[in-house]
Structure formats: C-alpha cells, structure tokens
Coordinates of C-alpha atoms in Angstrom, one line a residue:
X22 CA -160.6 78.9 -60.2
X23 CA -157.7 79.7 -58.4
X24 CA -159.4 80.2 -55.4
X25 CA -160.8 76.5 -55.6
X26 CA -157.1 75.2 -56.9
X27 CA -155.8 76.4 -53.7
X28 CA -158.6 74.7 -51.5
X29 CA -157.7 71.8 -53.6
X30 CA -154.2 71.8 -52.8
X31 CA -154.6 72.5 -48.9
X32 CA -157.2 69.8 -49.2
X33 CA -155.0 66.9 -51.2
X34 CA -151.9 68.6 -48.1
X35 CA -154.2 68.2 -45.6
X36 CA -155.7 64.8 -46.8
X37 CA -152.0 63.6 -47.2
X38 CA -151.1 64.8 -43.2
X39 CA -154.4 63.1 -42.4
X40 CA -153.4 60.1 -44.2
X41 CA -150.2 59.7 -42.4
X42 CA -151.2 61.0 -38.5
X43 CA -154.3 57.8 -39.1
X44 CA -151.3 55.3 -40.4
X45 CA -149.9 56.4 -36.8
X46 CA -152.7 56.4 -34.7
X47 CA -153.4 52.7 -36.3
X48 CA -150.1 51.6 -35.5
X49 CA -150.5 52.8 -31.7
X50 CA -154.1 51.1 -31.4
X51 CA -152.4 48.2 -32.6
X52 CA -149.5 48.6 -29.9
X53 CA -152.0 49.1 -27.0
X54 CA -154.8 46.6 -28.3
X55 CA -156.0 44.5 -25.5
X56 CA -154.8 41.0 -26.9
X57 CA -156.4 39.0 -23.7
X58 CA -159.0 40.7 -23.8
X59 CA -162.3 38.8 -22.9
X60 CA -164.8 38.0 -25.9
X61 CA -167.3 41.0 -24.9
X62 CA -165.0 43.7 -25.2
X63 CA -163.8 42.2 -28.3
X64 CA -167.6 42.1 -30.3
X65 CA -167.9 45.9 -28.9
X66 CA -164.3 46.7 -30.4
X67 CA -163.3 48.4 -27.3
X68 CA -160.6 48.2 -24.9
X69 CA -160.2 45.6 -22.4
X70 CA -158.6 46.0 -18.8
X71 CA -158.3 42.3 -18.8
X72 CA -159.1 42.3 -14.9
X73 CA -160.4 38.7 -14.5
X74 CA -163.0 37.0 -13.4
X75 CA -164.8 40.1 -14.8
X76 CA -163.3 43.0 -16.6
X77 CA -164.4 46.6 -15.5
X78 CA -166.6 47.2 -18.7
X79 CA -168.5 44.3 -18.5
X80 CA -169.0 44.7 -14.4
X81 CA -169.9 48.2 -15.3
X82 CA -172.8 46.9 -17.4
X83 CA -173.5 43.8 -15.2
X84 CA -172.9 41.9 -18.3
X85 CA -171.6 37.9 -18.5
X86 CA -168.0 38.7 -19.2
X87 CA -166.0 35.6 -20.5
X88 CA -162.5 35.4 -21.4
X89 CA -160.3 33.0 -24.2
X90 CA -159.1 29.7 -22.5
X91 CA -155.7 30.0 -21.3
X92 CA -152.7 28.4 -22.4
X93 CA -151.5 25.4 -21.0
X94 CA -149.0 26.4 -18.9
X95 CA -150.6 29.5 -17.6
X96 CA -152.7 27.2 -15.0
X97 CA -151.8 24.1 -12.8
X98 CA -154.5 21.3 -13.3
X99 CA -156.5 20.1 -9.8
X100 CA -156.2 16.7 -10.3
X101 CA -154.6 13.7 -12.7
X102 CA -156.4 11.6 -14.9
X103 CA -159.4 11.0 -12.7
X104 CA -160.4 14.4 -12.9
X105 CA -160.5 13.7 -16.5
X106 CA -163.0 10.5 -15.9
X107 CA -165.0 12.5 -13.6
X108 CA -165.0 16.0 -13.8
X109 CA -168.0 18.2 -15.6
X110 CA -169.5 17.7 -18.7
X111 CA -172.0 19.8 -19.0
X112 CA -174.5 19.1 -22.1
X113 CA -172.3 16.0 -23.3
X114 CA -174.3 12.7 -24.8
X115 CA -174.8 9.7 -22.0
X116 CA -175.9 9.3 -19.1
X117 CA -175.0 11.3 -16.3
X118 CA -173.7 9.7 -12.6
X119 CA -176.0 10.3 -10.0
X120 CA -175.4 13.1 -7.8
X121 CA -174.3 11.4 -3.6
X122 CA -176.0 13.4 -1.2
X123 CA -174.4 17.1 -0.5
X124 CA -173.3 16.2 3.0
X125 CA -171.3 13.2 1.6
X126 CA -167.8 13.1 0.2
X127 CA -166.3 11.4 -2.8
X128 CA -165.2 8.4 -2.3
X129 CA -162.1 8.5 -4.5
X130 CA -158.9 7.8 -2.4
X131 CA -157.3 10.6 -2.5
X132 CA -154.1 9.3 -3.4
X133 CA -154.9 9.6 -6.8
X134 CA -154.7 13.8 -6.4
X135 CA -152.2 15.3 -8.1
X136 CA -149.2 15.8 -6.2
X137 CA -149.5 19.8 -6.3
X138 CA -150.3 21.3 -2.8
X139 CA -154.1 21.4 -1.9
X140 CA -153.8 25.1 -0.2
X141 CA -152.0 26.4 -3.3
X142 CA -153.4 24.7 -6.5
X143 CA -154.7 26.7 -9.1
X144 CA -158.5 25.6 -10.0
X145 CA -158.5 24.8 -14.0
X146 CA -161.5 26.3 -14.8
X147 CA -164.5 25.6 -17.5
X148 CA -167.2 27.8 -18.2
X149 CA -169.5 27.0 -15.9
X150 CA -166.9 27.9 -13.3
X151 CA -166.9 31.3 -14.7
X152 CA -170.3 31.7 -15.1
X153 CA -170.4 30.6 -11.5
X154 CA -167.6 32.9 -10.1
X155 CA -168.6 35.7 -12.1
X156 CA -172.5 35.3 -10.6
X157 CA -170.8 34.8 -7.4
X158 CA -169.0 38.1 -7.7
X159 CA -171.5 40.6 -9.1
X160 CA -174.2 39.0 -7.3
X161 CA -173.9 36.7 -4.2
X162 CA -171.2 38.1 -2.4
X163 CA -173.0 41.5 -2.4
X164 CA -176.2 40.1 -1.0
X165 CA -174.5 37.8 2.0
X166 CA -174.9 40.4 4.5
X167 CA -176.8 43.5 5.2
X168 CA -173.6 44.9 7.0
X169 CA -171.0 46.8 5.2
X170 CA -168.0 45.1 6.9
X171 CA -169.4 41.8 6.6
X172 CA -170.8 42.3 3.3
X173 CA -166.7 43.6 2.7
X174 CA -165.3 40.0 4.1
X175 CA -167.5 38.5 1.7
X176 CA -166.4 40.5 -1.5
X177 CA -163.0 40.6 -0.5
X178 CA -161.2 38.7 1.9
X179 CA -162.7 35.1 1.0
X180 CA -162.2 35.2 -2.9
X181 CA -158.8 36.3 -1.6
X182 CA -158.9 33.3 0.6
X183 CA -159.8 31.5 -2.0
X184 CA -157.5 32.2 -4.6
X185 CA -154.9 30.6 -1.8
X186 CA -156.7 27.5 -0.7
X187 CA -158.0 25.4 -3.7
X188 CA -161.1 24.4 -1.4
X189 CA -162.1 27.4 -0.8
X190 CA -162.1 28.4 -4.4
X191 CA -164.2 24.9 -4.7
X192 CA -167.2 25.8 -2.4
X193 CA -166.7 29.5 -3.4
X194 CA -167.9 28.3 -6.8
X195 CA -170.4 26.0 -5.5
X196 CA -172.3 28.7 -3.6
X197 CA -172.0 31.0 -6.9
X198 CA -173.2 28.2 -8.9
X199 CA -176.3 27.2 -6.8
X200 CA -177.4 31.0 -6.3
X201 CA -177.1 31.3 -9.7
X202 CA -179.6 28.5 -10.4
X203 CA -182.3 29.5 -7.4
X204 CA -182.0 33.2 -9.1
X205 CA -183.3 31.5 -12.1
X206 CA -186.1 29.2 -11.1
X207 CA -187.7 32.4 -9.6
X208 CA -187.7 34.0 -12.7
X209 CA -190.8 34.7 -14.6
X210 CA -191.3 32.4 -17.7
X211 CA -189.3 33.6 -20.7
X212 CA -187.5 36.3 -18.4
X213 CA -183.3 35.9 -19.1
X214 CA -181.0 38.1 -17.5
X215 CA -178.3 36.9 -20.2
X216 CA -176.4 35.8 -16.7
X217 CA -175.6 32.7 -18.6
X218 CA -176.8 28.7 -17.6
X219 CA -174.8 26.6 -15.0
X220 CA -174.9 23.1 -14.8
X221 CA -176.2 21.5 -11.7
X222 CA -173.3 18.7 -12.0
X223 CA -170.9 20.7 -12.0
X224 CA -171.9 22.9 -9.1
X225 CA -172.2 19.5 -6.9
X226 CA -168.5 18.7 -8.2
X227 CA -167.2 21.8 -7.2
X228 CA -169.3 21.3 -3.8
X229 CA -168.1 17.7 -2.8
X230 CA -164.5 18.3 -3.7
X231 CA -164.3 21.5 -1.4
X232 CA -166.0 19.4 0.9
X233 CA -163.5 16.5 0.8
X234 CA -160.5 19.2 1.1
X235 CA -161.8 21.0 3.7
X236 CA -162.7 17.8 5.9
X237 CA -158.6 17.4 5.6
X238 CA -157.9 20.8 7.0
X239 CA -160.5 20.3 10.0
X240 CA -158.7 17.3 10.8
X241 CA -155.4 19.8 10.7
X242 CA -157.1 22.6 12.1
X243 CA -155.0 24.9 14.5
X244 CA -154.3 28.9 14.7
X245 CA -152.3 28.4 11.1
X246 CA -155.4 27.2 9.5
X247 CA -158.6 28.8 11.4
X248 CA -158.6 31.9 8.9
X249 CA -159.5 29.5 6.3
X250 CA -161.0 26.8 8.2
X251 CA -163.9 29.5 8.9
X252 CA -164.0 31.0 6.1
X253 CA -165.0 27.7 4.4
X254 CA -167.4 26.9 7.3
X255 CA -169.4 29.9 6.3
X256 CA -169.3 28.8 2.5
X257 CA -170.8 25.5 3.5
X258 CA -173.2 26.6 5.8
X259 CA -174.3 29.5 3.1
X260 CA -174.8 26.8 0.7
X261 CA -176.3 23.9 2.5
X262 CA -179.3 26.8 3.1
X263 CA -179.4 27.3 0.0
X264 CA -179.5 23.6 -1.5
X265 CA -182.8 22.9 0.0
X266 CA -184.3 25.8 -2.7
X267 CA -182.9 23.3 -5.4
X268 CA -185.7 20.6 -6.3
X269 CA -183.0 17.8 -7.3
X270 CA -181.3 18.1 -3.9
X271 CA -184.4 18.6 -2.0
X272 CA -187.9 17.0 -2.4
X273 CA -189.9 19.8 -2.0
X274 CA -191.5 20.1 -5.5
X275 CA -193.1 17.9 -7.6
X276 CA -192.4 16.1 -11.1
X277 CA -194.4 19.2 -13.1
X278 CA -192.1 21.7 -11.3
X279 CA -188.7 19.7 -12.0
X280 CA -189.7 19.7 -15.8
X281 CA -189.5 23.1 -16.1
X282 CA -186.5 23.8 -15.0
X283 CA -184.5 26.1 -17.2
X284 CA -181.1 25.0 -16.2
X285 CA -180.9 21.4 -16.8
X286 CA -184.2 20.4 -18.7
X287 CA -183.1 16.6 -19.6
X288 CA -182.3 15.5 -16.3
X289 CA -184.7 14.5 -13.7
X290 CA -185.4 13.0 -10.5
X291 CA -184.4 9.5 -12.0
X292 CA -180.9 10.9 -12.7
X293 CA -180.6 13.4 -10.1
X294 CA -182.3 11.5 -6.9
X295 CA -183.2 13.6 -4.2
X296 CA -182.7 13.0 -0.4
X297 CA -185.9 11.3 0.6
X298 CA -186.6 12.5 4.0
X299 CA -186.7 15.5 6.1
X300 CA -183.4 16.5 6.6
X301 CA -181.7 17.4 9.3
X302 CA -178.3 16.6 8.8
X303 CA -177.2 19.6 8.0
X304 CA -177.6 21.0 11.7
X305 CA -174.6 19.2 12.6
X306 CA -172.4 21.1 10.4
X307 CA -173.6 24.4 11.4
X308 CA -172.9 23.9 14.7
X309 CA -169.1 22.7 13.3
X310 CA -168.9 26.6 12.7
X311 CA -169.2 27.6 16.1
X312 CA -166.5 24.2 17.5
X313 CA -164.3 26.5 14.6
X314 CA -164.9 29.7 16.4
X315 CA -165.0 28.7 20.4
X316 CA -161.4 26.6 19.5
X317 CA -159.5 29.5 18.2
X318 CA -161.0 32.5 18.9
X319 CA -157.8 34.7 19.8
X320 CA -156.4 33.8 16.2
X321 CA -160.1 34.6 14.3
X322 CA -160.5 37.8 16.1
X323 CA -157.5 39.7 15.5
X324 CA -157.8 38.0 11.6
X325 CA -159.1 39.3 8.5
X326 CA -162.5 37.5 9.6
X327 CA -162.9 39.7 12.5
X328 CA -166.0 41.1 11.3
X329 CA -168.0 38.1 11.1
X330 CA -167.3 36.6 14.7
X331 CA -167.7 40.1 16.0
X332 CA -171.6 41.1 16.8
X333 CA -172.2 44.3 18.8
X334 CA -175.2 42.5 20.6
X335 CA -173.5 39.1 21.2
X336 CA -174.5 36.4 23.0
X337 CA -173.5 37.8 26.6
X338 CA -175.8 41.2 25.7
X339 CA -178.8 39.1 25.5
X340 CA -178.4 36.7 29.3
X341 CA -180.9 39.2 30.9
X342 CA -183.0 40.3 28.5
X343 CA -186.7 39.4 29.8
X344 CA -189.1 37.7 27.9
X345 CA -191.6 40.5 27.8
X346 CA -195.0 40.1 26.4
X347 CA -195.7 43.4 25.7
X348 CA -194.5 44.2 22.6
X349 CA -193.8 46.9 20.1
X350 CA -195.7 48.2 17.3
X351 CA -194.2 47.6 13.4
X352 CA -196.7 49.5 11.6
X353 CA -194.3 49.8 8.7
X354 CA -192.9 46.1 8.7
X355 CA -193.8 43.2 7.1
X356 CA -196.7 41.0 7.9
X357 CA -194.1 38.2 9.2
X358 CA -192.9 40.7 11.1
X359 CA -196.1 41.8 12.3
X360 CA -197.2 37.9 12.8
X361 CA -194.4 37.0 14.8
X362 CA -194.8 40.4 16.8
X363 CA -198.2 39.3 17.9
X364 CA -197.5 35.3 18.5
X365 CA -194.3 34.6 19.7
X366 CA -195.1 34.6 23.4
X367 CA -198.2 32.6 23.6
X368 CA -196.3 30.0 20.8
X369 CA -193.6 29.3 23.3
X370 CA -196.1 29.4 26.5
X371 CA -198.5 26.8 24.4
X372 CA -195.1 24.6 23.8
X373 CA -194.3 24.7 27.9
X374 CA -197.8 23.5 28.1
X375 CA -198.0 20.8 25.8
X376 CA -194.7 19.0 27.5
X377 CA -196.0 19.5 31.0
X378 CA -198.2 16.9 29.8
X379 CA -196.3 14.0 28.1
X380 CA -194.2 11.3 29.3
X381 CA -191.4 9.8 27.1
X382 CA -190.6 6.1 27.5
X383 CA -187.2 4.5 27.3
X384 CA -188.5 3.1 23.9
X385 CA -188.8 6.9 22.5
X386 CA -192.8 6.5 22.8
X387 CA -194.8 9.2 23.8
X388 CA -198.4 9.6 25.7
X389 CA -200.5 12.2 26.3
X390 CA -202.5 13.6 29.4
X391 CA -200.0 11.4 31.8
X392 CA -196.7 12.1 34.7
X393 CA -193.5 10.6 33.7
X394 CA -193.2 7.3 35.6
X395 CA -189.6 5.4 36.7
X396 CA -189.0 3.7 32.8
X397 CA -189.5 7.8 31.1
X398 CA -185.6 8.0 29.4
X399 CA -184.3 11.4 31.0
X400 CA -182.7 12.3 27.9
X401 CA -186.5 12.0 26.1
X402 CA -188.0 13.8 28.5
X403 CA -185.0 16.9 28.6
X404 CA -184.4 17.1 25.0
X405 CA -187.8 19.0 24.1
X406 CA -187.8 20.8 27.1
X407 CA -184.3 22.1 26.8
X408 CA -184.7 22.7 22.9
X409 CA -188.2 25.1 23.9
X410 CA -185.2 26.8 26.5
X411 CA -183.4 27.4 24.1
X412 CA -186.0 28.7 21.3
X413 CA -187.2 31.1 23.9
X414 CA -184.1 33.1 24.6
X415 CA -183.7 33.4 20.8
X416 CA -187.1 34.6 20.3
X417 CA -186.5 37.2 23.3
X418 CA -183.6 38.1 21.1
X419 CA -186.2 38.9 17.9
X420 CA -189.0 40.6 20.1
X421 CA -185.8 42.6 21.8
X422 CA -184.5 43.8 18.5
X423 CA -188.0 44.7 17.9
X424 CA -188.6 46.9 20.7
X425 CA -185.1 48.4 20.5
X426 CA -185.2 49.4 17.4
X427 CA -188.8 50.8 17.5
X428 CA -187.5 52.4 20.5
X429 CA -184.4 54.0 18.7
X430 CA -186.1 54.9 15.5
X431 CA -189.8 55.3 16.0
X432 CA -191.7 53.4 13.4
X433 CA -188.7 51.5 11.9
X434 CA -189.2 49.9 8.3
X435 CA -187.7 46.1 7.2
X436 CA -184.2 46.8 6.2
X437 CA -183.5 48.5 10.0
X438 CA -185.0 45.6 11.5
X439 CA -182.9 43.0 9.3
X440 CA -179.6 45.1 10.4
X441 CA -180.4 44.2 13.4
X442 CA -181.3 40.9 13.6
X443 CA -177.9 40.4 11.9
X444 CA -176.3 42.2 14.9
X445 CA -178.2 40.0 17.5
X446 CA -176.6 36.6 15.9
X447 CA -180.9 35.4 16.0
X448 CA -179.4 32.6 13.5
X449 CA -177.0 31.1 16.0
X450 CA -179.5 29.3 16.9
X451 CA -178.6 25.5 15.3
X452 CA -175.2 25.7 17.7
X453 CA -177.5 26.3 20.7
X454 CA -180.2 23.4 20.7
X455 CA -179.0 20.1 22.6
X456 CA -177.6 17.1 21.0
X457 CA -180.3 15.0 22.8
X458 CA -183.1 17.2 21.0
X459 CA -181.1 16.6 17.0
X460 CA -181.0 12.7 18.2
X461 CA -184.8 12.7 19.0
X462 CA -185.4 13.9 15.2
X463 CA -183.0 11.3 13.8
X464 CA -185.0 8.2 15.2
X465 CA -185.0 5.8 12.9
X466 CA -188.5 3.4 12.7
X467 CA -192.4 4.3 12.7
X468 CA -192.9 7.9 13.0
X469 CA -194.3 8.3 16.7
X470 CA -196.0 11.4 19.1
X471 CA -192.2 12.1 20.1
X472 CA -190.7 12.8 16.9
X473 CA -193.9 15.0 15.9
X474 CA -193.7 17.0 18.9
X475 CA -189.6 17.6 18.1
X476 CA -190.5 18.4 14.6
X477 CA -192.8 21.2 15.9
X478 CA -190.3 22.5 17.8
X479 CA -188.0 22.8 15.0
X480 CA -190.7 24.5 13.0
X481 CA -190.7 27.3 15.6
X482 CA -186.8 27.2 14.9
X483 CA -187.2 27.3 11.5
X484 CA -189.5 30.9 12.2
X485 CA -186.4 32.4 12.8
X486 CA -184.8 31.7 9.4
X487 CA -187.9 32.6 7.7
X488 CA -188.0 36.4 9.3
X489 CA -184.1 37.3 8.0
X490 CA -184.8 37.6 4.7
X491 CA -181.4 36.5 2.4
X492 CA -181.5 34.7 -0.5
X493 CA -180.1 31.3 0.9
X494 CA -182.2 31.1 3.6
X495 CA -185.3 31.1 1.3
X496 CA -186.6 27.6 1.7
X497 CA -187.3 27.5 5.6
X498 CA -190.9 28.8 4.9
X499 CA -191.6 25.8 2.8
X500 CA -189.8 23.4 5.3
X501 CA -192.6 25.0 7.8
X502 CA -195.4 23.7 5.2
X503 CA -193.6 20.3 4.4
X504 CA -193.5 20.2 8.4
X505 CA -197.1 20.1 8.6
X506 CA -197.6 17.8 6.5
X507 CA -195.5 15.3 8.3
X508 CA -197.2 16.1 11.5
X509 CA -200.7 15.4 10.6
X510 CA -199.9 12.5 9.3
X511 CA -200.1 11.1 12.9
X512 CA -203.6 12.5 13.2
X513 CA -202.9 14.1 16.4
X514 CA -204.8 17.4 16.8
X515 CA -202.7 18.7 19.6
X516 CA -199.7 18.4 17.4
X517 CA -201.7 20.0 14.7
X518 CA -202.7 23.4 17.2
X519 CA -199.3 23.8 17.9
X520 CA -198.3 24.5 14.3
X521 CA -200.9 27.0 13.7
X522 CA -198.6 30.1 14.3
X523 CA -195.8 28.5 12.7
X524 CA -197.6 28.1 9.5
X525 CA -199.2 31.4 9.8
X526 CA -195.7 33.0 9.8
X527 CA -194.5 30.8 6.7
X528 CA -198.0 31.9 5.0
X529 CA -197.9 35.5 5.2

C-alpha cells in the first residue's frame, strides 16, 4: 500500500510537472506557428517555411503548394479597371472572348495601364498563376536544357529576371501554364498528378500581355535592357514551340480530340478558334532572338545570360566541317537517330536535284523538267536553293555531332547525343534560312509547285526539331505529317518522293 501511495504521489508530481512543461511547450508552438503558412502545411499540421511560390515541404513532396491570398496592400495591382473587365475568369458563367492569335497583341491603348512602372510592377496573382508558376518551377525550368548551366539560367536567373520586369513574370507564367496543359493531354485517361488545372484563357492573357510589354522594350532596347530583352526572347520562342502541341491554338487535331480535353472541357473550337493555316509566322520571331544577340553581344556575354549565348561548338567551329557521307554507327540510339544517320545525305543530294530542274516565274509559278528563261524572278529561283544551303550545313552539324561523339565515347546512348546537339546550336537554324525563302511560304493565292517544293524544304528543317527531344519542341513531328498532307494535295509525285525521308523520321 505504501509502496503504491508513493507511485501515486510521484505519479500525480510528475503528472503535475508534465502538465505544466505541455502548457509551455503549447505556448511556444503557438509563438513559432507558421501564420502564412500555405494551406498544405496547414491540413498536415506541420510547419511552414513560407518560401513562396512553393514552400520546401511541399517541393520536397512535388506536391501543389498554394498559399492564403494576400492582403491588399501586400501587392501592387498590374493594371486599372480594365484589367478588372478583361482579366481571367476561369470557370465563371457566360461566354468567354475569343482568344486573337498568339503572335498578336492586345489592342487596348495602353494608356489605360496603371501608372506603376512596367519593369517593376508586382503581378497580382490568381490561382491559376500559381498553379502555373509553381508547374513552371518544379517542372519546366528543370527540363529547358540538358546543360547544367543553362538548365541553372533557367531555374535561377530568369524567375529572378522576372520578379524585376513584370513581362517577364507574364510570359514566365505563360510558358508554365501551357507546359502544364501539354503535360496533361499526354496523360493516360483518368491519370492525375494532383498538379492542379490551368485555364487556357488565362495562360493566353498572361502570353499577350508579356507580349505587348516586351514589344515596348524592343522598341527601347539597348545595353541597359538586353539582359532582359533576351531573356524574354527565349520565353517567347520556348512557348510559341510549345503552342502548336495545344489543339485550340493549333489545328492539328480534330473535334473528338478537343472534346476530351481535361483542362477546359466546355470550350471548343467555336469559342477558342484556331489559326487556320500552316503557320509560319512564328519564324520571324525566332530569328528576333538572334537581331537581340548580334546587337549587343558585349553586354549579353559578360551578363548573367552568358551561358545561353555561349556554345563550345559555335557557329565558327562548324565553317569547315565536310559534309561526309560516311557516317557513324548509333547502335544504342534511337531509331530517329538511326533514320536520320542513314538518310540525311541522299535527302539533301535528292533536294539539289529536284531544283536543278525547275524554273520559277516572276508570277511565283513553277515548272518542271525546264532551264530558267529571262522572266524566272531571281529571288524564286535563289530562295530554295539558298534555304537547301543552309539546311545542309546544319545537317553536317547533326551527322558531325554524331561522329564526334561516337568517336569520343564509343557506342554513345540518346542523352550524350542530345548534350551535344545542344552544344552545336543544330536549332539555330530559323535565324539562318533567307528572307526570300519565309516570303516564298507566305504567298498568298492558289497553292502552286513553288510553295510545295518550299514546304518540303521546311519539312527537312523541321527534322531537326524533331531529333532534340524537349518538351516544347514536341509538335514538329506532326507538322512533318500535316506537311504531307498539304503537299499531295497538288498531286505532284516528285513532291511526294521528296517527303519520304522526312516522314520516315517523324514516323519512327
């Protein structure tokens, strides 16, 4: 009895210390509870860092991490009431605007801005912007580039750019956005991720307003402004790629396909129209990238972008590399590795071929089996031929990286042959081809033998894009197919001969 009155009392002593070192420890978890925290860490009951867009826990576990709105005051708002007309509303009753085409600005006067800076505005953010930057984070910017400095500039340096220049925080959610809608249309049926929906409209918001900014700072652009000027080049170009994966801005699937979409199941090519031809619009502002480079490249090369305008096989490496035919063995590539291995050679000789035989007339027409008389338009008959130039020494480029790399390494696999592509710049390509060649696929009126014959060069272009394999460049096999289809429209079976190899590439 005693024995158990004395456990009693250490027990009711102890219970009494225990009640009163809890009462403290309570009072501290209340001192250091994360108050702004975000809502994840808050339904776990654990600690928040608070490190926004996406807290370390929730990065740790690759988890959507979304944090309570902020006050009022603790961010600027982009715009004044017209924002408020026409910004995002994602899942809202009526009828949507249509969507203008991604290479065209708002029209809004842009006098009607707010009268906050445009380089150092805060973006007031929704939750698809979240959703997009977090993607963007955890996601795109770690798949941009296979090298580790460039992959760096991308995780790094442009959200910092971008958290300084509003339009670069605009296309950087843009590009997030997009990638994170392509990553779910090639998802299985019922497969989530739990990344989270985006909404297509917003995306395209965020898209045309960077767009409309950054046209500004073009028009401004000196050694000041290059860092950024570039670094928004390369968000454009990385997501014009990537629009033509996205059936509403791209009509490359058909009505069964857009029905199925997961993000935005209610809206349709009636509400969303799509951009009717082949486009090629966007090879113009590729080519703005290099104008952005060539202009200032003592300010870009001793800036934070050094990396990406740095290549250790630049364009001077490659002047005098032959365009040999025999070529090295890939035994553990890819087949469109192996495909392009075998054809590229005889593709380019049967394109030198083909021209030998046509003539071009002042009118843009073309015949066959004929010499160019006194009315053939120069610029006709120099365009094609300059363009096939022009695709040689890139492909020359490919087969070099090939045989380098086989050299260096033996038997080298996918991933060593994608570094190096990367390092030989094989998708300058778009800043190389002549003006005269881009004009010969913009002719307006009846389809004719002279536009086929450019678009079947540009399929051998589009090879290129198809062997790096990134996420945004994705869609350049199906442009191949959709290129094929245009051509035999004209019922020419030369034309069709010359796109064998292209399509056997975008097959395999």
């Amino acid at each position: 009895m005693l024995s158990s009155a004395l456990n009693c009392d250490s027990y009711m002593g102890a219970d009494a210390g225990l009640n009163s070192q809890r009462a403290r420890k309570r009072h501290r978890a209340r001192h250091h509870k994360s108050r702004l925290g975000c809502f994840s860490c808050k339904s776990r009951r654990v600690k928040c860092d608070e490190v926004r867009p996406v807290c370390g826990s929730c990065s740790s576990r690759e988890e959507p991490c979304v944090f309570p709105d902020p006050s009022a005051t603790s961010l600027k708002p982009i715009s004044s009431s017209w924002e408020r007309r026409t910004g995002p509303h994602s899942r809202s009753g009526g009828s949507p605007r249509p969507i203008p085409s991604y290479l065209e600005g708002w029209e809004e006067p842009t006098s009607r801005r707010s009268a906050v800076s445009a380089s150092q505005a805060h973006v007031d953010l929704c939750m698809n912007d979240l959703l997009s930057m977090q993607f963007f984070h955890l996601h795109t910017a770690q798949a941009m580039s296979v090298h580790p400095k460039r992959s760096m500039i991308w995780q790094r340096v442009i959200p910092h750019l971008a958290g300084k220049h509003r339009y670069l925080m605009h296309l950087l959610i843009a590009l997030g956005g997009i990638h994170s809608i392509i990553h779910r249309l090639k998802q299985s049926p019922g497969e989530d991720d739990g990344s989270g929906t985006v909404d297509l409209r917003s995306i395209m918001n965020h898209y045309q307003r960077g767009l409309q900014d950054f046209r500004q700072e073009v028009a401004m652009l000196s050694d000041a402004n290059a860092e950024a000027v570039y670094a928004g080049s390369l968000l454009l170009v990385a997501f014009v790629y990537a629009s033509l994966q996205v059936p509403e801005l791209h009509p490359a699937c058909s009505t069964t396909e857009l029905a199925s979409l997961p993000y935005t199941p209610t809206r349709n090519k009636q509400t969303l129209p799509p951009i009717n031809r082949l486009e090629v619009n966007w090879l113009h502002l590729i080519r703005g990238v290099s104008t952005v480079v060539q202009g200032h490249w003592p300010a870009l090369k001793s800036s934070c972008l050094r990396p990406m305008v740095l290549h250790f096989h630049g364009d001077e490496y490659w002047k005098d590399v032959p365009f040999d035919s025999s070529l090295s063995d890939l035994k553990h590539c890819s087949l469109p590795l192996h495909v392009f291995n075998q054809g590229a050679f005889q593709a380019v000789t049967d394109l030198r071929a083909f021209h030998a035989t046509l003539r071009f007339t002042d009118s843009g027409e073309l015949h066959l089996n004929s010499v160019s008389g006194p009315n053939t338009s120069e610029g006709a008959v120099n365009g094609p031929l300059r363009a096939i130039e022009v695709l040689q020494n890139v492909y020359s480029r490919v087969i070099s990286v090939f045989q380098c790399t086989a050299n260096e390494l033996g038997f080298p696999d996918d991933a060593e042959i994608q570094y190096n592509l990367e390092e030989a710049a094989v998708l300058s390509w778009p800043s190389l081809v002549p003006d005269v060649f881009i004009g010969l696929l913009e002719i307006d009126g009846t389809p004719g033998l002279a536009w086929g014959f450019s678009l079947i060069i540009l399929a051998h272009f589009y090879v290129v894009n198809a062997l790096v394999d990134r996420w945004y460049l994705g869609a350049f096999k199906e442009e191949i197919l959709r290129i094929q289809r245009s051509v035999s429209s004209l019922c020419v079976a030369e034309l069709d001969r010359l796109l064998i190899w292209p399509v056997k590439v975008a097959a395999s």
